[in-house]
Coordinates of C-alpha atoms in Angstrom, one line a residue:
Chain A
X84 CA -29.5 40.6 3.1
X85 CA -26.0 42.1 2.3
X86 CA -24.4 40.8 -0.9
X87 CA -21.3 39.4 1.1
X88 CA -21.2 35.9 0.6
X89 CA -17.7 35.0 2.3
X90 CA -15.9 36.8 4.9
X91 CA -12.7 36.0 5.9
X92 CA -10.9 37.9 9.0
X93 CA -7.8 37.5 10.5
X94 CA -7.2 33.5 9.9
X95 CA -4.2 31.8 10.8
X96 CA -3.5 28.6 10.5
X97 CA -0.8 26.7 11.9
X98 CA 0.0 22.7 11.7
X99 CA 2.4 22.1 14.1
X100 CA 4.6 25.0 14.2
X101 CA 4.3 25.6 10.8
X102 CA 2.5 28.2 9.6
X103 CA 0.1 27.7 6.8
X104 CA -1.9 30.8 6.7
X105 CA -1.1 34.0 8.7
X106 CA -3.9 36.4 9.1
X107 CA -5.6 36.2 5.4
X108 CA -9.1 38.5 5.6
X109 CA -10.9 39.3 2.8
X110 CA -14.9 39.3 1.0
X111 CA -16.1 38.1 -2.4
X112 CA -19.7 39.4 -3.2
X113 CA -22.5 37.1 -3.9
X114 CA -22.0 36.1 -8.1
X115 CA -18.2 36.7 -8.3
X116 CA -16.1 33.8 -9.8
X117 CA -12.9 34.0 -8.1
X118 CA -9.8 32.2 -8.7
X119 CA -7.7 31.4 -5.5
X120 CA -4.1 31.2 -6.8
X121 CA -0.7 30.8 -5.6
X122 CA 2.4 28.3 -5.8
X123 CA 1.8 24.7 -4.2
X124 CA 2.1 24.5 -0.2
X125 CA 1.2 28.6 -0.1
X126 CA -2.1 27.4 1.8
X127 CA -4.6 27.7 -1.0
X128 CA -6.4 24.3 0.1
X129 CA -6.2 24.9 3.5
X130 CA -8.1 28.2 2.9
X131 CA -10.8 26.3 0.8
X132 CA -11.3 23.8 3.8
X133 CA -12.1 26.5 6.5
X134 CA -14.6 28.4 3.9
X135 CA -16.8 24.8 4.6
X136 CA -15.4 23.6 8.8
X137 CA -13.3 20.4 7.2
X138 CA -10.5 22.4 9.0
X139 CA -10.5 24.5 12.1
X140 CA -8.4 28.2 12.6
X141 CA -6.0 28.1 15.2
X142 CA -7.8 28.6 18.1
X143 CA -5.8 31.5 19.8
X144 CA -6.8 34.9 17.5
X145 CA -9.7 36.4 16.6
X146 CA -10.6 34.5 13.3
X147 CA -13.9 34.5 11.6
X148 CA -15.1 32.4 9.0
X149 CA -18.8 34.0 7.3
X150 CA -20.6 32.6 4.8
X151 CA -23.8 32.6 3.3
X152 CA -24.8 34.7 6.2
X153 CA -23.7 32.6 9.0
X154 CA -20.5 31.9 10.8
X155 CA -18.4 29.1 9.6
X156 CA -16.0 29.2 12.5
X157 CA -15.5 31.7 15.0
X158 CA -12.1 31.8 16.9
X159 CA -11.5 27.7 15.9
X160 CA -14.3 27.1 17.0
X161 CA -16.8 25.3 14.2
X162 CA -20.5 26.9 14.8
X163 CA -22.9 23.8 14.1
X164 CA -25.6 24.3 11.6
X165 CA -28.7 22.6 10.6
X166 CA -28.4 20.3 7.6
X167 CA -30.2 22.4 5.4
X168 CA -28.3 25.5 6.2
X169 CA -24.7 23.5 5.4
X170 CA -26.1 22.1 1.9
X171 CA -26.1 25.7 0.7
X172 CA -22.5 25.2 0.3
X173 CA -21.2 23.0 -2.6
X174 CA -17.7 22.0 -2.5
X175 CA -15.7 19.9 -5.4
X176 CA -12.1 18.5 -4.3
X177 CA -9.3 17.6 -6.6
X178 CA -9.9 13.9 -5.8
X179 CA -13.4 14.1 -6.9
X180 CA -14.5 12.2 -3.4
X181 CA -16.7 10.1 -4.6
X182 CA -18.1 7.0 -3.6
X183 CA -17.0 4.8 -5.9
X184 CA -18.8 1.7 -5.3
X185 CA -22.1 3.7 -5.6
X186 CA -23.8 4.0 -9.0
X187 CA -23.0 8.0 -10.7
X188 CA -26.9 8.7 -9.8
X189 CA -26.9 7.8 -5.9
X190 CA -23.7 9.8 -6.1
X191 CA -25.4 12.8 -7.4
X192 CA -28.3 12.5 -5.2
X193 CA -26.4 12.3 -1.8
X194 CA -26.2 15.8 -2.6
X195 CA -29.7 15.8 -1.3
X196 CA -29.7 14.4 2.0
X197 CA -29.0 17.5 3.6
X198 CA -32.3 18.4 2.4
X199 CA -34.6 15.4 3.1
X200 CA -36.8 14.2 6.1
X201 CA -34.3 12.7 8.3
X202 CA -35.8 8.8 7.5
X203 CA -35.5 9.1 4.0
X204 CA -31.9 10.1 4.1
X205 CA -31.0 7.4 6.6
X206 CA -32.7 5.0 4.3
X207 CA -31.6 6.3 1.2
X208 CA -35.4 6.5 -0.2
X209 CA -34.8 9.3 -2.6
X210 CA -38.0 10.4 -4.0
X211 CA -39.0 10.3 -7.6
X212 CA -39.4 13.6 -8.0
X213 CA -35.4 14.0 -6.4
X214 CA -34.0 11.3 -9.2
X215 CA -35.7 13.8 -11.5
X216 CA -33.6 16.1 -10.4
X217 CA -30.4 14.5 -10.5
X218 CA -30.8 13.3 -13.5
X219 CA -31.5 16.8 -14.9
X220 CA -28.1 17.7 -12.7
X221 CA -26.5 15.3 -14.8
X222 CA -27.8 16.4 -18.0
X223 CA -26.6 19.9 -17.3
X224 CA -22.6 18.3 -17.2
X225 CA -23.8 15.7 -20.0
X226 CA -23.4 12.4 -18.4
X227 CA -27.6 11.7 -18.0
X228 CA -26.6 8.4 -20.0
X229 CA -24.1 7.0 -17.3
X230 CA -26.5 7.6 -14.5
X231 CA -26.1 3.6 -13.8
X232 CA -22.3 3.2 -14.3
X233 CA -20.9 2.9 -10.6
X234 CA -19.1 5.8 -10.0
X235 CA -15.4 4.2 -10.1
X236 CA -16.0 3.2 -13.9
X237 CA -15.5 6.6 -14.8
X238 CA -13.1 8.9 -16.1
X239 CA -11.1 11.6 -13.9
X240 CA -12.8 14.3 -15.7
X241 CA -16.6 12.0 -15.3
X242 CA -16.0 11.8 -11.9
X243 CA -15.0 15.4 -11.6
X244 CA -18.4 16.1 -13.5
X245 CA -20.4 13.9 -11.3
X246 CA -19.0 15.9 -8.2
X247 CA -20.3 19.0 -10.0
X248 CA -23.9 17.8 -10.3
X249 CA -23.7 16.8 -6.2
X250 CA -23.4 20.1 -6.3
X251 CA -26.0 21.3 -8.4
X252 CA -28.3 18.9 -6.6
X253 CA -27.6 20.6 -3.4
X254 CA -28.9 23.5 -5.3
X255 CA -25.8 25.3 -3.6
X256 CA -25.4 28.7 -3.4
X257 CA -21.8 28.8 -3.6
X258 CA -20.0 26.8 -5.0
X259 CA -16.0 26.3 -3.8
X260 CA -13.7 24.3 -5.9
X261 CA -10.7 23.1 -4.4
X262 CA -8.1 22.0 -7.6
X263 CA -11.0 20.6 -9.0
X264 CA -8.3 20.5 -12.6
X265 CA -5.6 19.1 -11.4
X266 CA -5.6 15.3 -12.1
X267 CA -7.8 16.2 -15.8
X268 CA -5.9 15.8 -18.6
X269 CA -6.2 19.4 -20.6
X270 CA -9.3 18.7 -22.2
X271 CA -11.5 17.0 -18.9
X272 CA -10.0 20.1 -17.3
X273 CA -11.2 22.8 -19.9
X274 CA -15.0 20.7 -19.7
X275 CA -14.9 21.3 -15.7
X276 CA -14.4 25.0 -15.8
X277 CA -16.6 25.6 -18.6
X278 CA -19.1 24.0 -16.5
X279 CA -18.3 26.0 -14.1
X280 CA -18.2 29.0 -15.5
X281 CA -21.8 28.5 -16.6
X282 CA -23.6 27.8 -13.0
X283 CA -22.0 31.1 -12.3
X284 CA -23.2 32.6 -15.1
X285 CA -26.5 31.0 -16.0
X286 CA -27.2 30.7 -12.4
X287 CA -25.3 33.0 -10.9
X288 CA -24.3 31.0 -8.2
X289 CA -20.9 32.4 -6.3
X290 CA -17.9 30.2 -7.5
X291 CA -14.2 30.5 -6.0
X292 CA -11.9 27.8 -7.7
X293 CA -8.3 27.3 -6.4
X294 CA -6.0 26.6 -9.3
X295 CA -2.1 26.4 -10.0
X296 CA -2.5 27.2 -13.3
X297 CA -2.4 30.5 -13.5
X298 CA -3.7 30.6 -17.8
X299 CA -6.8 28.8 -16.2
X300 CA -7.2 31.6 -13.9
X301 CA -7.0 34.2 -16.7
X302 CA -9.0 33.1 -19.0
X303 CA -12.2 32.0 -16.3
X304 CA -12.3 34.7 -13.7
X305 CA -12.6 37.6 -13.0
X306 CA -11.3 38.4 -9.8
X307 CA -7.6 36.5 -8.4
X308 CA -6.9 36.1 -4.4
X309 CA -3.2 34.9 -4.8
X310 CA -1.5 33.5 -1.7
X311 CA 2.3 33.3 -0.9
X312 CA 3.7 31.2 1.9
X313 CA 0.2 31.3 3.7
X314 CA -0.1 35.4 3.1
X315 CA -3.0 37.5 0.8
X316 CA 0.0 38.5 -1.8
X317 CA -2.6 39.9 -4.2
X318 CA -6.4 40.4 -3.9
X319 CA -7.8 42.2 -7.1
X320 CA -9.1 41.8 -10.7
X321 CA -7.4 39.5 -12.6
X322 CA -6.4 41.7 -15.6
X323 CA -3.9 43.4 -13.2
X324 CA -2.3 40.1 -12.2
X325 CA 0.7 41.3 -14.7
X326 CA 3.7 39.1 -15.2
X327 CA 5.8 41.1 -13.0
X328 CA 3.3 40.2 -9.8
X329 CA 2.9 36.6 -11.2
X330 CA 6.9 36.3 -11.3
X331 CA 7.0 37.6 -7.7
X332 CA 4.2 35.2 -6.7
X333 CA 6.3 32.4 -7.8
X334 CA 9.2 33.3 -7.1
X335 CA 11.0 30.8 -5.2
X336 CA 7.9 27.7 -6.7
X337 CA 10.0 27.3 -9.7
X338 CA 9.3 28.5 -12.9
X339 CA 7.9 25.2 -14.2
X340 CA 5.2 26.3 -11.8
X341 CA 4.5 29.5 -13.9
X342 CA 4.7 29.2 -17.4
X343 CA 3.0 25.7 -17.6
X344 CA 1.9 25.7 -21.4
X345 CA -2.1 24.6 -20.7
X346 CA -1.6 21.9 -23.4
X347 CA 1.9 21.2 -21.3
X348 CA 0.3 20.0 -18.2
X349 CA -0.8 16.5 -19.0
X350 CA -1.2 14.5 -15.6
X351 CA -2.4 11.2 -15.6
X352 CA -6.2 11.2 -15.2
X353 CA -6.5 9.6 -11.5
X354 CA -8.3 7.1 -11.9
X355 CA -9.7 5.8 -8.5
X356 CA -9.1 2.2 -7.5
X357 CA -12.1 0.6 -6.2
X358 CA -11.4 0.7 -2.4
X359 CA -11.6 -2.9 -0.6
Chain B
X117 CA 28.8 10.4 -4.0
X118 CA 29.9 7.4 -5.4
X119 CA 32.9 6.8 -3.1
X120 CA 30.3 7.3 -0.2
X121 CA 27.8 4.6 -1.3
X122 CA 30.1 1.5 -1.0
X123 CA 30.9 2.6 2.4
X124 CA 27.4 3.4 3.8
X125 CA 26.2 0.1 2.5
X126 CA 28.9 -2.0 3.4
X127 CA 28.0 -0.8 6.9
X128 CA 24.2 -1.1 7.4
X129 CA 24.5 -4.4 5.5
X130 CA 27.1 -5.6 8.2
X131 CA 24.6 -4.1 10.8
X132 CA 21.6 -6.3 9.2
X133 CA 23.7 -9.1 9.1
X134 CA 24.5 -9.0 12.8
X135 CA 20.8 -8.2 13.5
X136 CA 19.8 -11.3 11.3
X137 CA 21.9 -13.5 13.5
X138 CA 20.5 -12.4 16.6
X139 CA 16.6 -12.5 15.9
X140 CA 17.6 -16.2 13.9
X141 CA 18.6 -17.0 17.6
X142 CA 16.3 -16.0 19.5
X143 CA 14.0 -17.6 17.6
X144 CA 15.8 -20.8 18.0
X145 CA 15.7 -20.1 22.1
X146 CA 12.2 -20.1 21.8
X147 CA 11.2 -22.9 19.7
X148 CA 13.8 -24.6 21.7
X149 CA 11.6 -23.5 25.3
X150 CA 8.6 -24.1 23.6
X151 CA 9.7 -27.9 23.0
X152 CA 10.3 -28.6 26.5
X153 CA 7.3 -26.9 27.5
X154 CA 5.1 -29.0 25.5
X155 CA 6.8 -32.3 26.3
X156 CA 7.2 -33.4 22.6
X157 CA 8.5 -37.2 22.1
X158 CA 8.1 -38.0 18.8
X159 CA 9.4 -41.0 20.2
X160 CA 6.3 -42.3 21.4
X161 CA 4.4 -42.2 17.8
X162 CA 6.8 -44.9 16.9
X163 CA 6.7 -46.6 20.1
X164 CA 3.1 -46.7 20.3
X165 CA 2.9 -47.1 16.8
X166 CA 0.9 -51.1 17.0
X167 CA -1.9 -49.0 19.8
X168 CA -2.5 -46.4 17.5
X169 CA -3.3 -48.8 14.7
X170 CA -5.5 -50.9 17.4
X171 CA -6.7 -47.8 17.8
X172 CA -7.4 -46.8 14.4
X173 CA -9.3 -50.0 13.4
X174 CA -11.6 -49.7 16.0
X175 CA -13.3 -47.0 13.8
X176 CA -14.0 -48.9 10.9
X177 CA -16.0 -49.9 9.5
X178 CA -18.0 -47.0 10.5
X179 CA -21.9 -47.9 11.3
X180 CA -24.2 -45.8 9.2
X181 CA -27.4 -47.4 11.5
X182 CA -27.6 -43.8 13.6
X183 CA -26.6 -41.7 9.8
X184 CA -30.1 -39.8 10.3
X185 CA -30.0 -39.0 13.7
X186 CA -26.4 -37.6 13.1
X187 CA -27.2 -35.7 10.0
X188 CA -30.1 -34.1 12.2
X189 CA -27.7 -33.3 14.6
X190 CA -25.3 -31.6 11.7
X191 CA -28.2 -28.8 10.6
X192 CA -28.8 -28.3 14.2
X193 CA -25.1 -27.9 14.7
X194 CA -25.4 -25.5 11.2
X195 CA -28.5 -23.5 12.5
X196 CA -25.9 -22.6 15.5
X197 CA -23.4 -21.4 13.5
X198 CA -26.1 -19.0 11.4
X199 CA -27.3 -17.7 14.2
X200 CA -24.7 -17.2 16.3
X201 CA -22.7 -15.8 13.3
X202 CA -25.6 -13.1 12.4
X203 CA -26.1 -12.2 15.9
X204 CA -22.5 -10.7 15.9
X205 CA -22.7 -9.3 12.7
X206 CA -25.3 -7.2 13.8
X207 CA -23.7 -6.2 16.8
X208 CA -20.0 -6.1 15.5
X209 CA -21.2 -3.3 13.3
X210 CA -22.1 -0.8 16.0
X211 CA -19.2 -2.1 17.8
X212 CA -16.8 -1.8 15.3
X213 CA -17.5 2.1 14.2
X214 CA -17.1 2.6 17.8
X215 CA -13.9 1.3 17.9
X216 CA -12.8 2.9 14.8
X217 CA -10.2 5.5 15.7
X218 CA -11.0 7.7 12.4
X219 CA -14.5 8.0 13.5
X220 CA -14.6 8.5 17.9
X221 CA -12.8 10.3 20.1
X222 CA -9.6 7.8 22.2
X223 CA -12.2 7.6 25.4
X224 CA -15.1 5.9 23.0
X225 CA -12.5 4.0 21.0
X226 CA -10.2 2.7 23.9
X227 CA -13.0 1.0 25.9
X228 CA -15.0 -0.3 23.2
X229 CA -11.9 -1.8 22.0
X230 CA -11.0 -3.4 25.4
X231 CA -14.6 -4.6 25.8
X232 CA -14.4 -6.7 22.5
X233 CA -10.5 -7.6 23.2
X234 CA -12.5 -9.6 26.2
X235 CA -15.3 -11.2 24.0
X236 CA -12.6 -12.2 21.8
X237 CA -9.9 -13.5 24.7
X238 CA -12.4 -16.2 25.9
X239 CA -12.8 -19.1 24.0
X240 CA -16.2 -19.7 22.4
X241 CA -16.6 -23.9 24.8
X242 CA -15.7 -21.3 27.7
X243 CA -18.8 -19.2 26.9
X244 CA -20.7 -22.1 26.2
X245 CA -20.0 -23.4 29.5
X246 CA -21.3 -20.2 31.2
X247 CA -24.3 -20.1 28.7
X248 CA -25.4 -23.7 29.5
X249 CA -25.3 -22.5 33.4
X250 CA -27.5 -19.8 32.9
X251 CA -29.8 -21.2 30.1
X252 CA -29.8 -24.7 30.2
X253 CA -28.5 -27.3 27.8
X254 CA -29.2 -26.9 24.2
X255 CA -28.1 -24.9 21.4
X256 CA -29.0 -21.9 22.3
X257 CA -26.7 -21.6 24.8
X258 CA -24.1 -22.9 21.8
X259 CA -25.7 -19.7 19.8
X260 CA -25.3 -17.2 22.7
X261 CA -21.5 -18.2 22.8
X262 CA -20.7 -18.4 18.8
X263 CA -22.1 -15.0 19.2
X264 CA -20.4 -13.3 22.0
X265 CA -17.1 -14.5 21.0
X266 CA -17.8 -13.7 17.1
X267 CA -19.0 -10.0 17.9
X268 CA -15.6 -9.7 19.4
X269 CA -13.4 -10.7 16.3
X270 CA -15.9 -9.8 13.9
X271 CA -15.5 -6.0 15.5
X272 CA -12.2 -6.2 15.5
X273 CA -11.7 -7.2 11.9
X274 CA -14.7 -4.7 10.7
X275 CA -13.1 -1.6 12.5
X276 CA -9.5 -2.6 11.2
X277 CA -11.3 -2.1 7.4
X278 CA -12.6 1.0 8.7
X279 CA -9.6 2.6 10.1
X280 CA -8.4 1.3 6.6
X281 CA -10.4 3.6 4.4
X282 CA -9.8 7.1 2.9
X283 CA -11.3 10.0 4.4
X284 CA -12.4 11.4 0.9
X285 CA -15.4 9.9 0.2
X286 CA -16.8 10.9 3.8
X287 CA -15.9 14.5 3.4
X288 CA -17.4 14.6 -0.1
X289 CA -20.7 13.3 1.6
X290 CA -19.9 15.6 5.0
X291 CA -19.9 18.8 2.8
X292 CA -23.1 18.4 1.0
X293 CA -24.9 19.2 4.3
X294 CA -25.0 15.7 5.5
X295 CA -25.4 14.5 9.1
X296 CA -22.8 11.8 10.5
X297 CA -25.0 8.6 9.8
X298 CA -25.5 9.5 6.5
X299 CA -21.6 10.4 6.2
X300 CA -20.8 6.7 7.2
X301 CA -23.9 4.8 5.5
X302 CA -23.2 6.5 2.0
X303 CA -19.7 7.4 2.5
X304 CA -17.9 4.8 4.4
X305 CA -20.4 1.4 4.0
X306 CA -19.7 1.1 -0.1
X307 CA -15.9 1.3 0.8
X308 CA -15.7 -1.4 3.9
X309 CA -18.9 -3.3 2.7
X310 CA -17.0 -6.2 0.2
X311 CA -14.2 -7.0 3.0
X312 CA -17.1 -7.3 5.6
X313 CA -18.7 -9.5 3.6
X314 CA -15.7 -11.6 3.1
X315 CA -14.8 -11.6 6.6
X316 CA -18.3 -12.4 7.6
X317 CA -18.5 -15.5 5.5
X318 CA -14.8 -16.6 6.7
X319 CA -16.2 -16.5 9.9
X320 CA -19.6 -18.4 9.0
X321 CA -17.2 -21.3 8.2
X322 CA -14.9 -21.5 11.4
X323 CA -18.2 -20.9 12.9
X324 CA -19.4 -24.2 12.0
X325 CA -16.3 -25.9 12.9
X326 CA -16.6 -24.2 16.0
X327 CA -19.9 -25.4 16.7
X328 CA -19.4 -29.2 15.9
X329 CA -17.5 -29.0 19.4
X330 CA -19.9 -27.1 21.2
X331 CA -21.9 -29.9 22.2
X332 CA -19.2 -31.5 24.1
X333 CA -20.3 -29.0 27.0
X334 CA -24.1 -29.6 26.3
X335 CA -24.7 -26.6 24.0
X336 CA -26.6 -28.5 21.5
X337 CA -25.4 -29.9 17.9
X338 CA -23.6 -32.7 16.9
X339 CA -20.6 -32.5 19.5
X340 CA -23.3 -34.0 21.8
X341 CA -23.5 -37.1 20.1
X342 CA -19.3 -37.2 19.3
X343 CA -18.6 -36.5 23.1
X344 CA -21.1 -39.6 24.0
X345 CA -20.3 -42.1 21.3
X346 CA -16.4 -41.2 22.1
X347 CA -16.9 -41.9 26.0
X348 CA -18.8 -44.8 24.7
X349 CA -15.9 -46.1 23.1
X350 CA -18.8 -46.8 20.0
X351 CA -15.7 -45.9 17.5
X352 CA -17.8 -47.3 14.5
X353 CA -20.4 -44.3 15.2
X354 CA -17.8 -42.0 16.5
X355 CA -16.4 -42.5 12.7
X356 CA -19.3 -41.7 11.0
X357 CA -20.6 -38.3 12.9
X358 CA -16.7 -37.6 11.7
X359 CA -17.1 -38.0 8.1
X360 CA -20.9 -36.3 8.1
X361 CA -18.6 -33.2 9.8
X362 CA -16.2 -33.5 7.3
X363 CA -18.6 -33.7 3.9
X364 CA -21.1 -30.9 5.8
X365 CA -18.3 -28.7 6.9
X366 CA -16.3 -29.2 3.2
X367 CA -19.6 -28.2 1.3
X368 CA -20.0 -25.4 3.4
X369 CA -16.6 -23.7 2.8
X370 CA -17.3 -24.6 -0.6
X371 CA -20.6 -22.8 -1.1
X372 CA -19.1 -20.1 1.0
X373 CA -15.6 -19.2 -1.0
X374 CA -17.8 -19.7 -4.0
X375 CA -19.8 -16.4 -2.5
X376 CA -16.9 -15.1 -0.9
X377 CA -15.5 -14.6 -4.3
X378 CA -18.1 -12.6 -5.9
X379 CA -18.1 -9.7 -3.6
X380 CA -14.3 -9.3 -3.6

């Protein structure tokens, strides 16, 4: 197999009549940990949702979404895939996306149903052998000891770990994180991309994280795909990211955008309200 | 700015002024149209005040000789309303993701909705009548109506929490690989599942109001025995199947807020 793990050609992307993403193409190689960067509303998210079909390409073009050796989307058009072949793909969102009423552990193993006889998953009847498993996923971000907890008792940067370990239970391949940092406080946010960091290295599963803040970026990847107003503006290693591109990048964001000290950027920690 | 603001107010708060007026009035216009329409005379209460007390002390004392049959008739008249209530639980939660508009497409949603829109428009004694046609006299035919006329509201209320959740926790179950069942058991259920519960219950209760009345059509329960003892003019009995509705129907919203409030 060829050591492509996404391919991206000639997406555009249009809500309404605005223009989100205008032909963006590109390929990261099975084991890179890429940072997706670029100001807010340059498209950065809406990338990270066609990588997995959550969002469809305008269907005029020629667009073509690969990954993982099959097509994500072809022309708009979502190409359907067995369960199994979709689990291979672990995604983390910036809300986290849990289910909070669900205890931490049936959160982590829902990241198995895409690999189970189709009964068990309808039923929920996780083998023994699978809560082995997720518990060892939720050693690996160290929360094995909340495994109980319902899921909307925890933390941002918990919850954020929890999403990882879906992940990890999925066993997925690659791994896309879309702002999976921006609602942790500083230090929640350093513990995600560490963990990160160390599934692609220790496991060297593909990783591609969108951030906003670019110091992140820096100091966890290698390679930076920086979008502006819904264009590729820069597609290289990260060391050549200077502060002359990075000024250009944000040009017209603001510079609040840029030179957010990483101590500096203390959001609340979401946390979620237990949905009625 | 600041010379602006006065100005801008002044005018929308004229304009809200004039539009209070107007919707104050037409209110008026129809509380006045309803009036007519329903003939009110509160006239005749004083009037008629000395029948009314004739009336009135017809029921007591109430005659406790028939309290066993009635109270027989009462759990009947409850096992109605638990069936007939569980029936369209069951069936309001097919229905109601069906007429979710987050989850189908307008052509599954639009009929589905209009389909329950009809369980719901028809009142449960209508059904009952229907159901005592084609099944004969007896509660079931009460428990096929509670049913069909629950499934509609209960659908309606279900799908209205659905529409009402966030899209989040599906996609986070969607993107592990996840088929659609599994998507809406792990992803939607925990989110809707305490206000359905809630709803459910609610409805368990006006169910068993519901049901007291039933038998005045011949669908089973205690309204058989009110309808009789009433055309009977036997005011003492009619009195006590009143107060065993009263005590059974009080305990049961009791019990049931009391559950109620644990899953909210």
């Amino acid at each position: 197999m060829s050591l492509t793990t996404i391919a991206v050609q000639q997406l555009s992307k249009t809500f309404g009549h605005h223009p989100v993403l205008q032909d963006i193409g590109f390929e990261i190689r099975q084991g890179e940990r890429v940072a997706l960067i670029g100001p807010s509303g340059s498209g950065k998210s809406t990338l990270m949702r066609h990588l997995v079909g959550l969002t469809r390409a305008n269907r005029q073009g020629n667009s073509c979404v690969h990954a993982l050796g099959r097509d994500i989307q072809r022309h708009g058009k979502l190409i359907s895939a067995s369960r199994a072949e979709r689990c291979r793909t672990g995604y983390i969102f910036q809300q986290f996306n849990l289910a909070g009423r669900l205890s931490v552990l049936t959160n982590v193993l829902v990241g198995r149903l895409g690999r189970m006889p189709r009964w068990r998953a309808l039923l929920g009847r996780f083998s023994a052998e699978e809560r082995a498993m997720a518990l060892h996923a939720l050693k690996r971000v160290g929360l094995e000891e909340l495994a109980g907890q319902r899921a909307n008792t925890l933390s941002g940067g918990q919850m954020q770990r929890v999403a990882i370990a879906r992940a990890l239970m999925q066993d997925a391949e690659l791994i896309l994180a879309d702002e999976p940092i921006a609602s942790l406080d500083p230090r929640s946010a350093r513990e995600v991309m560490d963990i990160l960091k160390r599934i692609n290295e220790e496991d060297g599963r593909t990783v591609v994280i969108t951030l906003h803040q670019v110091d992140y970026a820096r100091e966890y990847c290698q390679r930076a795909i920086a979008l502006r107003q819904g264009r590729l503006y820069y597609d290289g290693p990260i060391t050549q990211l200077t502060d002359a591109r990075l000024q250009a990048l944000y040009e017209n964001a603001g510079l609040n955008e840029l030179y957010q000290p990483s101590d500096g950027s203390v959001q609340p920690v979401m946390l979620r309200a237990a949905t009625g | 700015m600041t010379t602006q603001t006065p100005s801008i107010t002044a005018t929308t708060m004229g304009k809200r002024s004039w539009l209070n007026l107007a919707g104050w009035s037409a209110a008026l216009v129809v509380l006045g149209w309803a009036w007519q329409g329903t003939e009110m005379q509160p006239g005749l209460l004083v009037e008629n005040a000395g029948n009314m007390a004739t009336l009135a002390s017809d029921f007591v004392p109430p005659s406790f000789t028939n309290l066993g049959h009635y109270i027989e008739q009462m759990l009947v008249t409850i096992q109605i309303a638990i069936w007939g209530t569980l029936l369209a639980i069951v069936f309001a939660i097919p229905c109601s993701l069906l007429s979710s508009d987050n989850l189908v497409p307008w052509w599954v949603y639009q009929p589905m909705r209009r389909l329950m829109d009809a369980c719901r428009a028809i009142n449960e004694l209508v059904f009952a009548m229907l159901f005592v046609v084609a099944v004969g006299l007896g509660p079931f035919a009460g428990t096929l109506a509670l049913f069909i006329h629950t499934t509609g509201v209960l659908a309606k209320l279900f799908s209205e929490a659905v529409e009402a959740t966030e899209a989040g926790p599906m996609e986070g179950i969607r993107v592990t690989g996840a088929g659609r069942i599994e998507e809406i058991i792990f992803g939607l259920i925990p989110q809707v599942l305490p206000l359905w519960i809630s709803v459910s219950l609610y409805r368990f209760e006006s169910n068993i109001r519901s049901a007291t009345v039933l038998g005045m059509v011949g669908a089973g329960g205690i309204g058989v025995s009110l309808w009789e003892t009433m055309r009977g003019f036997q005011y003492t009995e009619t009195a006590t199947i009143m107060l065993v509705i009263i005590v059974a129907v009080t305990a049961l919203d009791m019990a049931s807020q009391t559950l109620r409030k644990r899953f909210i």
